[in-house]
Each structure stands twice: as structure tokens, then as C-alpha cells.
mmCIF file of C-alpha atoms in Angstrom:
data_model
loop_
_atom_site.group_PDB
_atom_site.id
_atom_site.type_symbol
_atom_site.label_atom_id
_atom_site.label_comp_id
_atom_site.label_asym_id
_atom_site.label_seq_id
_atom_site.Cartn_x
_atom_site.Cartn_y
_atom_site.Cartn_z
ATOM 1 C CA ARG A 1 52.190 -219.969 -182.270
ATOM 2 C CA LEU A 2 56.136 -219.213 -181.159
ATOM 3 C CA LYS A 3 58.734 -221.482 -182.819
ATOM 4 C CA PRO A 4 60.109 -224.424 -180.534
ATOM 5 C CA PHE A 5 63.231 -221.929 -180.246
ATOM 6 C CA ASN A 6 61.866 -219.031 -179.555
ATOM 7 C CA ARG A 7 59.546 -220.881 -177.215
ATOM 8 C CA LEU A 8 62.455 -222.031 -175.202
ATOM 9 C CA GLN A 9 64.159 -218.889 -175.414
ATOM 10 C CA VAL A 10 60.950 -216.934 -173.532
ATOM 11 C CA ILE A 11 60.716 -219.591 -170.929
ATOM 12 C CA LEU A 12 64.880 -219.446 -170.371
ATOM 13 C CA GLN A 13 64.657 -215.725 -169.957
ATOM 14 C CA HIS A 14 61.015 -216.254 -167.528
ATOM 15 C CA LEU A 15 63.184 -218.994 -165.473
ATOM 16 C CA LYS A 16 66.427 -216.204 -165.183
ATOM 17 C CA MET A 17 63.931 -213.267 -164.018
ATOM 18 C CA SER A 18 62.174 -215.633 -161.428
ATOM 19 C CA LYS A 19 65.457 -216.664 -160.247
ATOM 20 C CA GLN A 20 66.095 -213.245 -159.733
ATOM 21 C CA THR A 21 63.338 -212.303 -157.712
ATOM 22 C CA ASP A 22 63.448 -215.358 -155.628
ATOM 23 C CA SER A 23 63.571 -213.576 -152.115
ATOM 24 C CA THR A 24 66.639 -215.760 -151.371
ATOM 25 C CA ALA A 25 68.711 -214.000 -153.767
ATOM 26 C CA GLU A 26 71.193 -211.442 -152.482
ATOM 27 C CA VAL A 27 70.021 -208.845 -155.540
ATOM 28 C CA LEU A 28 67.093 -208.525 -156.923
ATOM 29 C CA LEU A 29 66.564 -207.403 -160.735
ATOM 30 C CA GLU A 30 63.060 -206.340 -162.003
ATOM 31 C CA LYS A 31 61.906 -204.320 -165.067
ATOM 32 C CA ARG A 32 58.408 -202.434 -163.907
ATOM 33 C CA GLY A 33 57.090 -200.778 -167.198
ATOM 34 C CA GLY A 34 59.941 -198.733 -168.205
ATOM 35 C CA VAL A 35 61.603 -198.610 -164.945
ATOM 36 C CA GLY A 36 64.548 -200.853 -164.078
ATOM 37 C CA VAL A 37 64.786 -201.653 -160.167
ATOM 38 C CA ILE A 38 67.575 -203.014 -158.289
ATOM 39 C CA THR A 39 67.044 -204.148 -154.749
ATOM 40 C CA LEU A 40 69.795 -205.277 -152.541
ATOM 41 C CA ASN A 41 68.658 -207.935 -150.777
ATOM 42 C CA ARG A 42 70.744 -208.815 -147.525
ATOM 43 C CA PRO A 43 68.974 -207.697 -144.585
ATOM 44 C CA LYS A 44 70.456 -209.273 -142.199
ATOM 45 C CA ALA A 45 74.140 -208.264 -143.068
ATOM 46 C CA LEU A 46 72.316 -204.496 -143.504
ATOM 47 C CA ASN A 47 72.401 -205.098 -147.308
ATOM 48 C CA ALA A 48 76.037 -204.901 -147.685
ATOM 49 C CA LEU A 49 77.881 -205.280 -150.781
ATOM 50 C CA ASN A 50 79.813 -208.452 -151.977
ATOM 51 C CA LEU A 51 81.307 -209.385 -155.228
ATOM 52 C CA PRO A 52 78.966 -211.575 -156.474
ATOM 53 C CA MET A 53 76.333 -208.926 -155.895
ATOM 54 C CA ILE A 54 78.421 -206.840 -157.530
ATOM 55 C CA ARG A 55 78.821 -208.944 -160.695
ATOM 56 C CA GLN A 56 74.947 -208.912 -161.103
ATOM 57 C CA ILE A 57 74.290 -205.240 -160.536
ATOM 58 C CA TYR A 58 77.145 -203.874 -163.141
ATOM 59 C CA PRO A 59 76.075 -206.111 -166.321
ATOM 60 C CA GLN A 60 72.578 -205.133 -165.173
ATOM 61 C CA ILE A 61 72.770 -201.681 -165.246
ATOM 62 C CA LYS A 62 75.001 -201.300 -168.504
ATOM 63 C CA THR A 63 72.305 -203.600 -170.320
ATOM 64 C CA TRP A 64 69.463 -201.349 -169.172
ATOM 65 C CA GLU A 65 71.673 -197.864 -169.924
ATOM 66 C CA GLN A 66 71.687 -199.394 -173.798
ATOM 67 C CA ASP A 67 67.789 -200.513 -173.560
ATOM 68 C CA PRO A 68 65.578 -197.828 -175.352
ATOM 69 C CA GLU A 69 62.525 -199.248 -173.363
ATOM 70 C CA THR A 70 64.345 -198.564 -170.058
ATOM 71 C CA PHE A 71 63.769 -194.736 -169.054
ATOM 72 C CA LEU A 72 65.155 -194.750 -165.262
ATOM 73 C CA ILE A 73 67.070 -196.959 -162.690
ATOM 74 C CA ILE A 74 66.004 -197.360 -159.200
ATOM 75 C CA ILE A 75 68.519 -198.329 -156.668
ATOM 76 C CA LYS A 76 66.766 -199.417 -153.068
ATOM 77 C CA GLY A 77 67.322 -202.115 -149.663
ATOM 78 C CA THR A 78 65.548 -204.225 -148.218
ATOM 79 C CA GLY A 79 65.008 -205.017 -144.172
ATOM 80 C CA GLY A 80 63.906 -201.612 -143.048
ATOM 81 C CA LYS A 81 67.034 -200.775 -141.417
ATOM 82 C CA ALA A 82 69.687 -199.990 -144.186
ATOM 83 C CA PHE A 83 70.260 -199.234 -147.577
ATOM 84 C CA CYS A 84 73.614 -200.446 -147.597
ATOM 85 C CA ALA A 85 75.871 -200.283 -144.530
ATOM 86 C CA GLY A 86 78.735 -200.793 -146.765
ATOM 87 C CA GLY A 87 81.105 -203.545 -148.540
ATOM 88 C CA ASP A 88 81.625 -207.042 -147.061
ATOM 89 C CA ILE A 89 84.870 -206.141 -145.132
ATOM 90 C CA ARG A 90 85.314 -209.667 -143.317
ATOM 91 C CA ALA A 91 85.514 -211.535 -146.222
ATOM 92 C CA ILE A 92 87.910 -209.336 -147.658
ATOM 93 C CA THR A 93 90.416 -209.723 -144.863
ATOM 94 C CA ASP A 94 89.866 -212.837 -144.563
ATOM 95 C CA ALA A 95 91.165 -213.427 -148.077
ATOM 96 C CA GLY A 96 93.803 -210.629 -147.545
ATOM 97 C CA LYS A 97 95.308 -212.653 -144.657
ATOM 98 C CA VAL A 98 95.663 -215.572 -147.093
ATOM 99 C CA GLY A 99 96.970 -213.902 -149.837
ATOM 100 C CA ASP A 100 93.840 -214.716 -152.244
ATOM 101 C CA ARG A 101 92.873 -212.242 -155.097
ATOM 102 C CA LEU A 102 89.517 -211.219 -153.732
ATOM 103 C CA PRO A 103 91.081 -207.874 -152.085
ATOM 104 C CA GLN A 104 92.106 -207.004 -156.065
ATOM 105 C CA ASP A 105 88.988 -207.710 -157.532
ATOM 106 C CA PHE A 106 86.277 -206.553 -154.929
ATOM 107 C CA PHE A 107 87.704 -203.112 -155.150
ATOM 108 C CA ARG A 108 88.150 -203.317 -158.864
ATOM 109 C CA GLU A 109 84.914 -204.039 -159.803
ATOM 110 C CA GLU A 110 83.661 -202.252 -157.028
ATOM 111 C CA TYR A 111 85.079 -198.722 -158.338
ATOM 112 C CA ILE A 112 84.308 -199.933 -161.707
ATOM 113 C CA LEU A 113 80.530 -200.450 -160.807
ATOM 114 C CA ASN A 114 80.552 -197.107 -159.073
ATOM 115 C CA ASN A 115 82.030 -195.105 -162.163
ATOM 116 C CA ALA A 116 79.120 -197.241 -163.737
ATOM 117 C CA ILE A 117 76.984 -195.167 -161.928
ATOM 118 C CA GLY A 118 78.696 -192.069 -162.259
ATOM 119 C CA THR A 119 78.551 -192.271 -165.846
ATOM 120 C CA CYS A 120 74.741 -193.690 -166.096
ATOM 121 C CA LYS A 121 72.946 -191.910 -169.335
ATOM 122 C CA LYS A 122 69.556 -192.881 -167.856
ATOM 123 C CA PRO A 123 68.209 -191.278 -164.854
ATOM 124 C CA TYR A 124 69.371 -193.035 -161.544
ATOM 125 C CA VAL A 125 67.449 -192.766 -158.325
ATOM 126 C CA ALA A 126 69.164 -193.932 -155.287
ATOM 127 C CA LEU A 127 66.290 -194.703 -152.160
ATOM 128 C CA ILE A 128 68.981 -194.156 -149.478
ATOM 129 C CA ASP A 129 66.447 -195.083 -146.738
ATOM 130 C CA GLY A 130 68.198 -196.217 -143.859
ATOM 131 C CA ILE A 131 72.421 -196.573 -142.981
ATOM 132 C CA THR A 132 73.836 -195.459 -145.461
ATOM 133 C CA MET A 133 77.994 -195.852 -145.258
ATOM 134 C CA GLY A 134 81.217 -197.066 -147.055
ATOM 135 C CA GLY A 135 80.073 -199.253 -150.338
ATOM 136 C CA GLY A 136 76.335 -197.966 -149.797
ATOM 137 C CA VAL A 137 77.531 -194.529 -150.139
ATOM 138 C CA GLY A 138 79.042 -195.455 -154.116
ATOM 139 C CA LEU A 139 75.936 -197.159 -155.203
ATOM 140 C CA SER A 140 74.081 -193.756 -154.082
ATOM 141 C CA VAL A 141 76.160 -190.651 -154.669
ATOM 142 C CA HIS A 142 77.122 -191.050 -157.817
ATOM 143 C CA GLY A 143 74.021 -191.265 -159.386
ATOM 144 C CA ARG A 144 71.591 -188.572 -160.430
ATOM 145 C CA PHE A 145 68.738 -188.367 -157.575
ATOM 146 C CA ARG A 146 69.413 -189.561 -153.813
ATOM 147 C CA VAL A 147 66.475 -189.671 -151.951
ATOM 148 C CA ALA A 148 67.089 -189.707 -147.993
ATOM 149 C CA THR A 149 64.558 -190.141 -145.526
ATOM 150 C CA GLU A 150 64.047 -189.068 -141.929
ATOM 151 C CA ARG A 151 65.898 -192.984 -140.877
ATOM 152 C CA THR A 152 68.522 -192.325 -143.417
ATOM 153 C CA LEU A 153 72.230 -192.580 -141.436
ATOM 154 C CA PHE A 154 75.170 -191.407 -143.558
ATOM 155 C CA ALA A 155 78.753 -192.002 -142.443
ATOM 156 C CA MET A 156 81.835 -192.433 -144.451
ATOM 157 C CA PRO A 157 83.654 -194.279 -141.165
ATOM 158 C CA GLU A 158 86.830 -196.149 -142.708
ATOM 159 C CA THR A 159 89.619 -194.079 -141.084
ATOM 160 C CA ALA A 160 88.325 -196.101 -138.058
ATOM 161 C CA ILE A 161 89.017 -199.166 -139.792
ATOM 162 C CA GLY A 162 92.375 -198.417 -140.981
ATOM 163 C CA LEU A 163 91.077 -197.690 -144.526
ATOM 164 C CA PHE A 164 89.995 -194.270 -146.327
ATOM 165 C CA PRO A 165 86.851 -192.999 -147.681
ATOM 166 C CA ASP A 166 86.764 -194.757 -150.925
ATOM 167 C CA VAL A 167 84.148 -195.603 -153.469
ATOM 168 C CA GLY A 168 84.543 -192.068 -155.180
ATOM 169 C CA GLY A 169 84.755 -189.822 -151.607
ATOM 170 C CA GLY A 170 88.007 -188.334 -153.111
ATOM 171 C CA TYR A 171 85.596 -187.203 -155.757
ATOM 172 C CA PHE A 172 82.209 -186.174 -153.688
ATOM 173 C CA LEU A 173 83.643 -185.256 -150.441
ATOM 174 C CA PRO A 174 85.667 -182.414 -151.269
ATOM 175 C CA ARG A 175 83.132 -181.140 -153.729
ATOM 176 C CA LEU A 176 80.237 -180.544 -150.249
ATOM 177 C CA PRO A 177 80.219 -177.038 -149.106
ATOM 178 C CA GLY A 178 82.548 -175.624 -147.352
ATOM 179 C CA LYS A 179 85.028 -178.373 -145.866
ATOM 180 C CA ILE A 180 81.988 -180.165 -144.377
ATOM 181 C CA GLY A 181 83.324 -183.376 -146.908
ATOM 182 C CA TYR A 182 87.117 -183.064 -144.937
ATOM 183 C CA TYR A 183 85.023 -183.087 -141.749
ATOM 184 C CA LEU A 184 82.999 -186.068 -142.577
ATOM 185 C CA ALA A 185 85.978 -188.186 -143.693
ATOM 186 C CA LEU A 186 88.373 -187.283 -141.112
ATOM 187 C CA THR A 187 86.298 -188.158 -138.175
ATOM 188 C CA GLY A 188 83.515 -190.193 -139.399
ATOM 189 C CA PHE A 189 81.383 -187.936 -138.312
ATOM 190 C CA ARG A 190 77.041 -189.347 -138.682
ATOM 191 C CA LEU A 191 74.781 -187.467 -140.707
ATOM 192 C CA LYS A 192 70.683 -188.186 -139.840
ATOM 193 C CA GLY A 193 67.759 -187.820 -141.858
ATOM 194 C CA ARG A 194 67.297 -184.223 -143.309
ATOM 195 C CA ASP A 195 70.718 -183.438 -142.565
ATOM 196 C CA VAL A 196 71.775 -185.688 -145.213
ATOM 197 C CA LEU A 197 69.978 -183.061 -148.129
ATOM 198 C CA LYS A 198 71.451 -179.963 -145.886
ATOM 199 C CA ALA A 199 74.759 -181.376 -146.270
ATOM 200 C CA GLY A 200 74.595 -182.070 -150.379
ATOM 201 C CA ILE A 201 75.110 -185.640 -150.159
ATOM 202 C CA ALA A 202 71.380 -186.552 -150.493
ATOM 203 C CA THR A 203 69.570 -184.346 -153.499
ATOM 204 C CA HIS A 204 65.988 -184.857 -151.737
ATOM 205 C CA PHE A 205 64.321 -185.588 -148.508
ATOM 206 C CA VAL A 206 60.891 -187.955 -148.500
ATOM 207 C CA GLU A 207 59.181 -189.705 -145.845
ATOM 208 C CA SER A 208 59.897 -193.420 -145.697
ATOM 209 C CA GLU A 209 56.565 -194.569 -145.267
ATOM 210 C CA LYS A 210 55.913 -192.568 -148.560
ATOM 211 C CA LEU A 211 58.455 -194.433 -150.861
ATOM 212 C CA PRO A 212 56.273 -196.980 -152.031
ATOM 213 C CA ALA A 213 53.691 -194.660 -153.453
ATOM 214 C CA LEU A 214 56.850 -192.503 -154.622
ATOM 215 C CA GLU A 215 57.968 -195.649 -156.481
ATOM 216 C CA LYS A 216 54.882 -196.284 -157.863
ATOM 217 C CA ASP A 217 54.743 -192.837 -159.554
ATOM 218 C CA LEU A 218 57.922 -193.107 -160.650
ATOM 219 C CA VAL A 219 57.206 -196.218 -162.885
ATOM 220 C CA ALA A 220 53.989 -194.707 -164.015
ATOM 221 C CA LEU A 221 55.688 -191.445 -165.507
ATOM 222 C CA LYS A 222 55.577 -192.148 -169.099
ATOM 223 C CA SER A 223 59.038 -192.090 -171.184
ATOM 224 C CA PRO A 224 60.250 -189.818 -168.181
ATOM 225 C CA SER A 225 62.731 -187.414 -169.122
ATOM 226 C CA THR A 226 65.545 -185.790 -165.821
ATOM 227 C CA GLU A 227 62.886 -182.938 -165.577
ATOM 228 C CA ASN A 228 59.955 -185.101 -165.213
ATOM 229 C CA ILE A 229 61.908 -187.526 -162.349
ATOM 230 C CA ALA A 230 62.707 -184.170 -160.845
ATOM 231 C CA ASP A 231 59.461 -182.444 -160.681
ATOM 232 C CA LEU A 232 57.719 -185.710 -158.955
ATOM 233 C CA LEU A 233 60.609 -185.530 -156.461
ATOM 234 C CA ASN A 234 60.339 -182.063 -155.481
ATOM 235 C CA SER A 235 56.199 -182.664 -155.237
ATOM 236 C CA TYR A 236 57.065 -185.326 -153.140
ATOM 237 C CA GLN A 237 59.793 -183.519 -150.817
ATOM 238 C CA MET A 238 57.165 -180.356 -150.865
ATOM 239 C CA LYS A 239 55.036 -182.484 -148.928
ATOM 240 C CA SER A 240 57.339 -183.877 -146.353
ATOM 241 C CA LYS A 241 57.009 -182.323 -142.910
ATOM 242 C CA VAL A 242 59.508 -183.945 -140.694
ATOM 243 C CA ASP A 243 61.958 -182.250 -138.953
ATOM 244 C CA GLN A 244 61.122 -179.246 -141.685
ATOM 245 C CA GLU A 245 62.080 -176.804 -139.095
ATOM 246 C CA LYS A 246 65.359 -178.230 -137.714
ATOM 247 C CA GLY A 247 68.215 -176.391 -138.551
ATOM 248 C CA PHE A 248 71.210 -178.276 -140.237
ATOM 249 C CA VAL A 249 73.231 -180.082 -137.431
ATOM 250 C CA LEU A 250 76.900 -178.281 -138.811
ATOM 251 C CA ASP A 251 75.707 -174.942 -138.868
ATOM 252 C CA GLU A 252 76.516 -173.456 -135.380
ATOM 253 C CA HIS A 253 79.974 -175.389 -136.059
ATOM 254 C CA MET A 254 80.247 -174.631 -139.626
ATOM 255 C CA GLU A 255 83.054 -171.306 -139.245
ATOM 256 C CA LYS A 256 85.248 -173.662 -137.133
ATOM 257 C CA ILE A 257 84.758 -176.266 -139.322
ATOM 258 C CA ASN A 258 85.667 -174.141 -142.781
ATOM 259 C CA SER A 259 88.668 -173.007 -141.155
ATOM 260 C CA LEU A 260 90.237 -175.765 -138.606
ATOM 261 C CA PHE A 261 89.510 -178.537 -141.662
ATOM 262 C CA SER A 262 91.309 -176.130 -144.128
ATOM 263 C CA ALA A 263 94.918 -176.824 -143.007
ATOM 264 C CA ASN A 264 97.943 -178.691 -145.345
ATOM 265 C CA SER A 265 98.422 -181.355 -143.177
ATOM 266 C CA MET A 266 96.658 -183.456 -140.380
ATOM 267 C CA GLU A 267 99.201 -182.565 -137.934
ATOM 268 C CA GLU A 268 98.319 -178.561 -138.611
ATOM 269 C CA ILE A 269 94.967 -180.224 -138.290
ATOM 270 C CA VAL A 270 96.060 -181.318 -134.911
ATOM 271 C CA LYS A 271 97.528 -178.333 -133.448
ATOM 272 C CA LYS A 272 94.336 -175.700 -134.911
ATOM 273 C CA LEU A 273 91.757 -177.840 -132.958
ATOM 274 C CA LYS A 274 94.307 -178.112 -129.765
ATOM 275 C CA GLN A 275 94.496 -174.168 -130.275
ATOM 276 C CA ASP A 276 90.944 -173.107 -130.480
ATOM 277 C CA GLY A 277 89.909 -175.766 -127.130
ATOM 278 C CA SER A 278 86.366 -175.161 -127.863
ATOM 279 C CA PRO A 279 84.242 -178.172 -126.528
ATOM 280 C CA PHE A 280 83.498 -178.902 -130.472
ATOM 281 C CA ALA A 281 86.968 -178.635 -130.977
ATOM 282 C CA ILE A 282 87.838 -180.898 -128.449
ATOM 283 C CA LYS A 283 85.235 -183.769 -129.654
ATOM 284 C CA GLN A 284 86.523 -183.563 -133.095
ATOM 285 C CA LEU A 285 90.112 -184.160 -131.155
ATOM 286 C CA GLU A 286 89.089 -186.936 -129.064
ATOM 287 C CA ALA A 287 87.268 -188.612 -133.109
ATOM 288 C CA ILE A 288 90.560 -188.225 -134.669
ATOM 289 C CA SER A 289 92.786 -189.659 -132.093
ATOM 290 C CA LYS A 290 91.138 -193.091 -132.381
ATOM 291 C CA MET A 291 91.697 -192.888 -136.219
ATOM 292 C CA SER A 292 94.648 -194.807 -137.894
ATOM 293 C CA PRO A 293 97.487 -192.332 -138.323
ATOM 294 C CA THR A 294 98.169 -193.497 -141.901
ATOM 295 C CA SER A 295 94.369 -193.556 -143.288
ATOM 296 C CA LEU A 296 94.276 -190.098 -141.854
ATOM 297 C CA LYS A 297 97.278 -188.562 -143.611
ATOM 298 C CA MET A 298 95.835 -190.575 -146.712
ATOM 299 C CA THR A 299 92.876 -189.830 -146.588
ATOM 300 C CA LEU A 300 93.820 -185.946 -146.019
ATOM 301 C CA ARG A 301 95.642 -186.178 -149.864
ATOM 302 C CA GLN A 302 92.972 -188.206 -151.118
ATOM 303 C CA LEU A 303 90.782 -185.380 -150.708
ATOM 304 C CA ARG A 304 93.029 -182.720 -151.505
ATOM 305 C CA GLU A 305 94.468 -184.111 -154.981
ATOM 306 C CA GLY A 306 90.532 -185.596 -155.749
ATOM 307 C CA ALA A 307 89.213 -181.691 -155.510
ATOM 308 C CA SER A 308 90.716 -181.169 -159.204
ATOM 309 C CA MET A 309 90.444 -184.642 -160.268
ATOM 310 C CA ASN A 310 87.722 -186.289 -162.226
ATOM 311 C CA LEU A 311 85.716 -189.022 -160.922
ATOM 312 C CA GLN A 312 87.851 -191.602 -163.177
ATOM 313 C CA ASP A 313 91.065 -190.424 -162.194
ATOM 314 C CA VAL A 314 89.600 -190.219 -158.502
ATOM 315 C CA LEU A 315 88.899 -194.058 -158.682
ATOM 316 C CA THR A 316 92.196 -194.927 -160.211
ATOM 317 C CA MET A 317 94.098 -192.847 -157.613
ATOM 318 C CA GLU A 318 91.904 -195.012 -154.768
ATOM 319 C CA TYR A 319 92.452 -198.437 -156.508
ATOM 320 C CA ARG A 320 96.032 -198.089 -155.437
ATOM 321 C CA LEU A 321 95.278 -196.781 -152.238
ATOM 322 C CA SER A 322 92.943 -199.252 -151.615
ATOM 323 C CA GLN A 323 95.659 -201.546 -152.611
ATOM 324 C CA ALA A 324 98.618 -199.910 -150.659
ATOM 325 C CA CYS A 325 95.907 -200.438 -147.365
ATOM 326 C CA MET A 326 95.650 -204.404 -148.146
ATOM 327 C CA ARG A 327 99.857 -204.843 -148.149
ATOM 328 C CA GLY A 328 99.749 -202.721 -144.794
ATOM 329 C CA HIS A 329 98.895 -203.437 -141.013
ATOM 330 C CA ASP A 330 96.315 -200.883 -140.020
ATOM 331 C CA PHE A 331 93.212 -202.227 -142.442
ATOM 332 C CA TYR A 332 93.441 -206.006 -140.691
ATOM 333 C CA GLU A 333 94.118 -204.529 -137.046
ATOM 334 C CA GLY A 334 91.038 -201.959 -137.680
ATOM 335 C CA VAL A 335 88.592 -204.790 -138.568
ATOM 336 C CA ARG A 336 90.008 -206.641 -135.567
ATOM 337 C CA ALA A 337 89.059 -204.092 -133.022
ATOM 338 C CA VAL A 338 85.748 -203.088 -134.606
ATOM 339 C CA LEU A 339 84.581 -205.638 -136.131
ATOM 340 C CA ILE A 340 85.976 -209.270 -134.986
ATOM 341 C CA ASP A 341 87.675 -208.857 -131.652
ATOM 342 C CA LYS A 342 84.959 -205.327 -130.650
ATOM 343 C CA ASP A 343 87.531 -204.124 -128.146
ATOM 344 C CA GLN A 344 87.560 -200.926 -130.441
ATOM 345 C CA SER A 345 91.432 -200.570 -129.047
ATOM 346 C CA PRO A 346 93.258 -200.906 -132.385
ATOM 347 C CA ARG A 347 96.749 -200.731 -132.287
ATOM 348 C CA TRP A 348 98.152 -198.762 -134.850
ATOM 349 C CA LYS A 349 101.172 -199.000 -136.430
ATOM 350 C CA PRO A 350 102.596 -196.391 -136.810
ATOM 351 C CA ALA A 351 100.997 -195.452 -133.560
ATOM 352 C CA ALA A 352 101.254 -191.797 -134.133
ATOM 353 C CA LEU A 353 100.733 -189.059 -137.243
ATOM 354 C CA GLU A 354 104.097 -187.912 -136.599
ATOM 355 C CA GLU A 355 105.710 -190.989 -137.656
ATOM 356 C CA VAL A 356 103.969 -191.683 -140.906
ATOM 357 C CA SER A 357 106.755 -190.712 -142.943
ATOM 358 C CA ASP A 358 105.634 -188.596 -146.241
ATOM 359 C CA GLU A 359 107.881 -191.047 -148.254
ATOM 360 C CA PHE A 360 105.341 -193.910 -146.925
ATOM 361 C CA VAL A 361 102.125 -191.935 -147.701
ATOM 362 C CA ASP A 362 103.560 -190.985 -151.370
ATOM 363 C CA ASP A 363 104.519 -195.017 -152.103
ATOM 364 C CA CYS A 364 100.449 -195.604 -151.429
ATOM 365 C CA PHE A 365 99.420 -192.953 -154.166
ATOM 366 C CA LYS A 366 101.847 -194.835 -156.968
ATOM 367 C CA PRO A 367 100.803 -196.349 -160.168
ATOM 368 C CA LEU A 368 100.553 -200.042 -159.994
ATOM 369 C CA GLY A 369 101.692 -200.186 -163.388
ATOM 370 C CA ASN A 370 99.478 -203.448 -165.167
ATOM 371 C CA ASN A 371 97.802 -203.466 -162.508
ATOM 372 C CA ASP A 372 96.376 -200.008 -162.378
ATOM 373 C CA LEU A 373 92.439 -199.933 -162.610
ATOM 374 C CA LYS A 374 90.909 -199.567 -166.297
ATOM 375 C CA LEU A 375 88.052 -198.074 -166.626
#
């Protein structure tokens, strides 16, 4: 028989686990065989990431990483619509307006979590079924495996709300083929389904109805290695016929994307787009003209610098940028226009690219002394 103390421990452990598998919890954490499973469980909010969720996921990843009985970590979302549509931006703006600490804590702890995923010693499989944007990209793209489905909708739309493609965007975007990453970051263009794989964001493509079977097979792997997991994912991908024949959505535009988005400044990109004058270029000009000029300049520099930095240095840089956005005007105005009043007419300050000075942008990148992100 268990000694009284041990019995209490077992009961407490059981209560802790059952509390977390309670369907009202925002994150469900469970162990299935040798597999740790993280389920984002805010379907009504499209599984948007908030600070309490970050504070549950981070220590759990760290625990599983150290646990010799855990061989693999899976992360997924509930509700069928979204893996994770982003961070809880509304809460951050509300807090930022009243000088609350949340904007410091949220970005700091979110980036620490992104880094934990990027450095995780255990294979990490993100099932990015449905909407995967912003903060949801940060929870998946730095992991070893990212499985897209025909329902995946990927975007980094931050420049439209006066922010920048953070969560390590400065690391993975410039490393995508050609200038795709710059294009996605500046225009907020959305990739769907198999195109998420073709752009190099996902590592695999599997039909969404096959995900439960895939998960079961992953759990059934005995002490799996990265190779075993890759083989299993490959075998599922081979069987996925959806949109197999279709070419990559950006194929016909790649030459233009690579030349137009390789310019050294936003003004030059706009000039090149105007000179090009093709329907594609005009469409990009329209998209860019809606974005925060400050965000565009910040983002272009973030990607150009991030291209030669490691993930830790990128996240440190992005934390500085996040705090600059919290001090500024455009983030609050962008959230108002897109998420609160939904009038889609943000009044940016400054309103034109030419009015965003290099000195101002330089200032956004300056170290924060004791407040810098420490990884």
C-alpha cells in the first residue's frame, strides 16, 4: 500500500492533470504514452494566445524537455477553425493605454516561449490546421515539424495594426526562398493550404481529416527518433492528394517579388512597384498603402538585420521593437481601426513613409538596458 504522503501526492498530481483536461481550461496539457500534447482551447477566440496560456505552456515544455519518458511534443488547437489566430491584442492595447505592465510581460514571456520552442531538444510537432497568424506562427514555426492542412490559412498581418511581424518573424521570414518573407511581412499576404508548405513555412502537408489518425500513430511510435517521426509524416503526406496538381500561388510572381522586394528602403520598394506598373505591382501598392508607414520601415529593417542573426538575437531585437510600438501611436490606432471600431480607416502618424525619419526608426532598435529581453 502507498504511504499516506505518497498517496496524497498521487491524488494531488491526478487533480492537477484532471484540472488541466477540464474542457473549460484555455490550455489542455496531457501525456499520452511518451507524447506530451498541448491543446489550445479557446475556440471562440480562435485560440488566441493570452498571458495565462503562455504561463502554462512554457513550464510544461521545459518539464517535458527534461523528462526521459517524453519523446515528442505535439501542439494543436480545438474548434476546427484555427490553430491559433494570434496574440490577445485587445488585452494588450487596453493595458497599454492605462500604463499597466501587461505589454511588457506579454511580449517578454511570449518571446521566451518562442525561444523555448526553437531550442527544444525534443521533437516538436505543430498541427497548424486552420488559421495560423501572428502569435500562432510563433507557437509553430520554430518547432522541428509543422504540419499544414487544406484548411491552413497563414499570414503575418501585423503591419496593418501598427505592429511588425514579431514572434521571431525577423528570423524565419528572411530565410524563406527568395524574397517571399519580405513580401509576406510587408503586404500581409495570406497563404492557404498546400502553399504554406510550398513557401517553406510548413514542413509537411496532411489532409485535416487524417490528423486524428496521424496523432494516434505518433503516440504509438515507441521511443521515436526525429527520423521515425519524419518518416511517419512523409508517409501521410504521400497519401494526401488534395490540391496536389496545383502549382504554388506565387510561382508566376516570384521573379517580380525577388526583384521588387530586394530594395534597400521602403521608398525604393514603392518606387519600383510604381515603375513596374503591372496588375500584380499595383495590387501590392494598394496593400502597402493601407499599412502603418512606421511599421513598414521598422519591419523592413527588422528582416534585413534578422537575416544574419540567430533566433535569440532576433527575439531580443523584436522585444525592443515591441516596446517601441507600445510607446507609440500607430499600434493603438491600428487596433482601434481593425479590431475595435472595425472602420478599417486607421489614421497613421506619421501618415507617409517620407515622414518616418531614420532617427525615429533607429530609436526603436536601441537597447533597453535592464529592461532588455534576457534569453
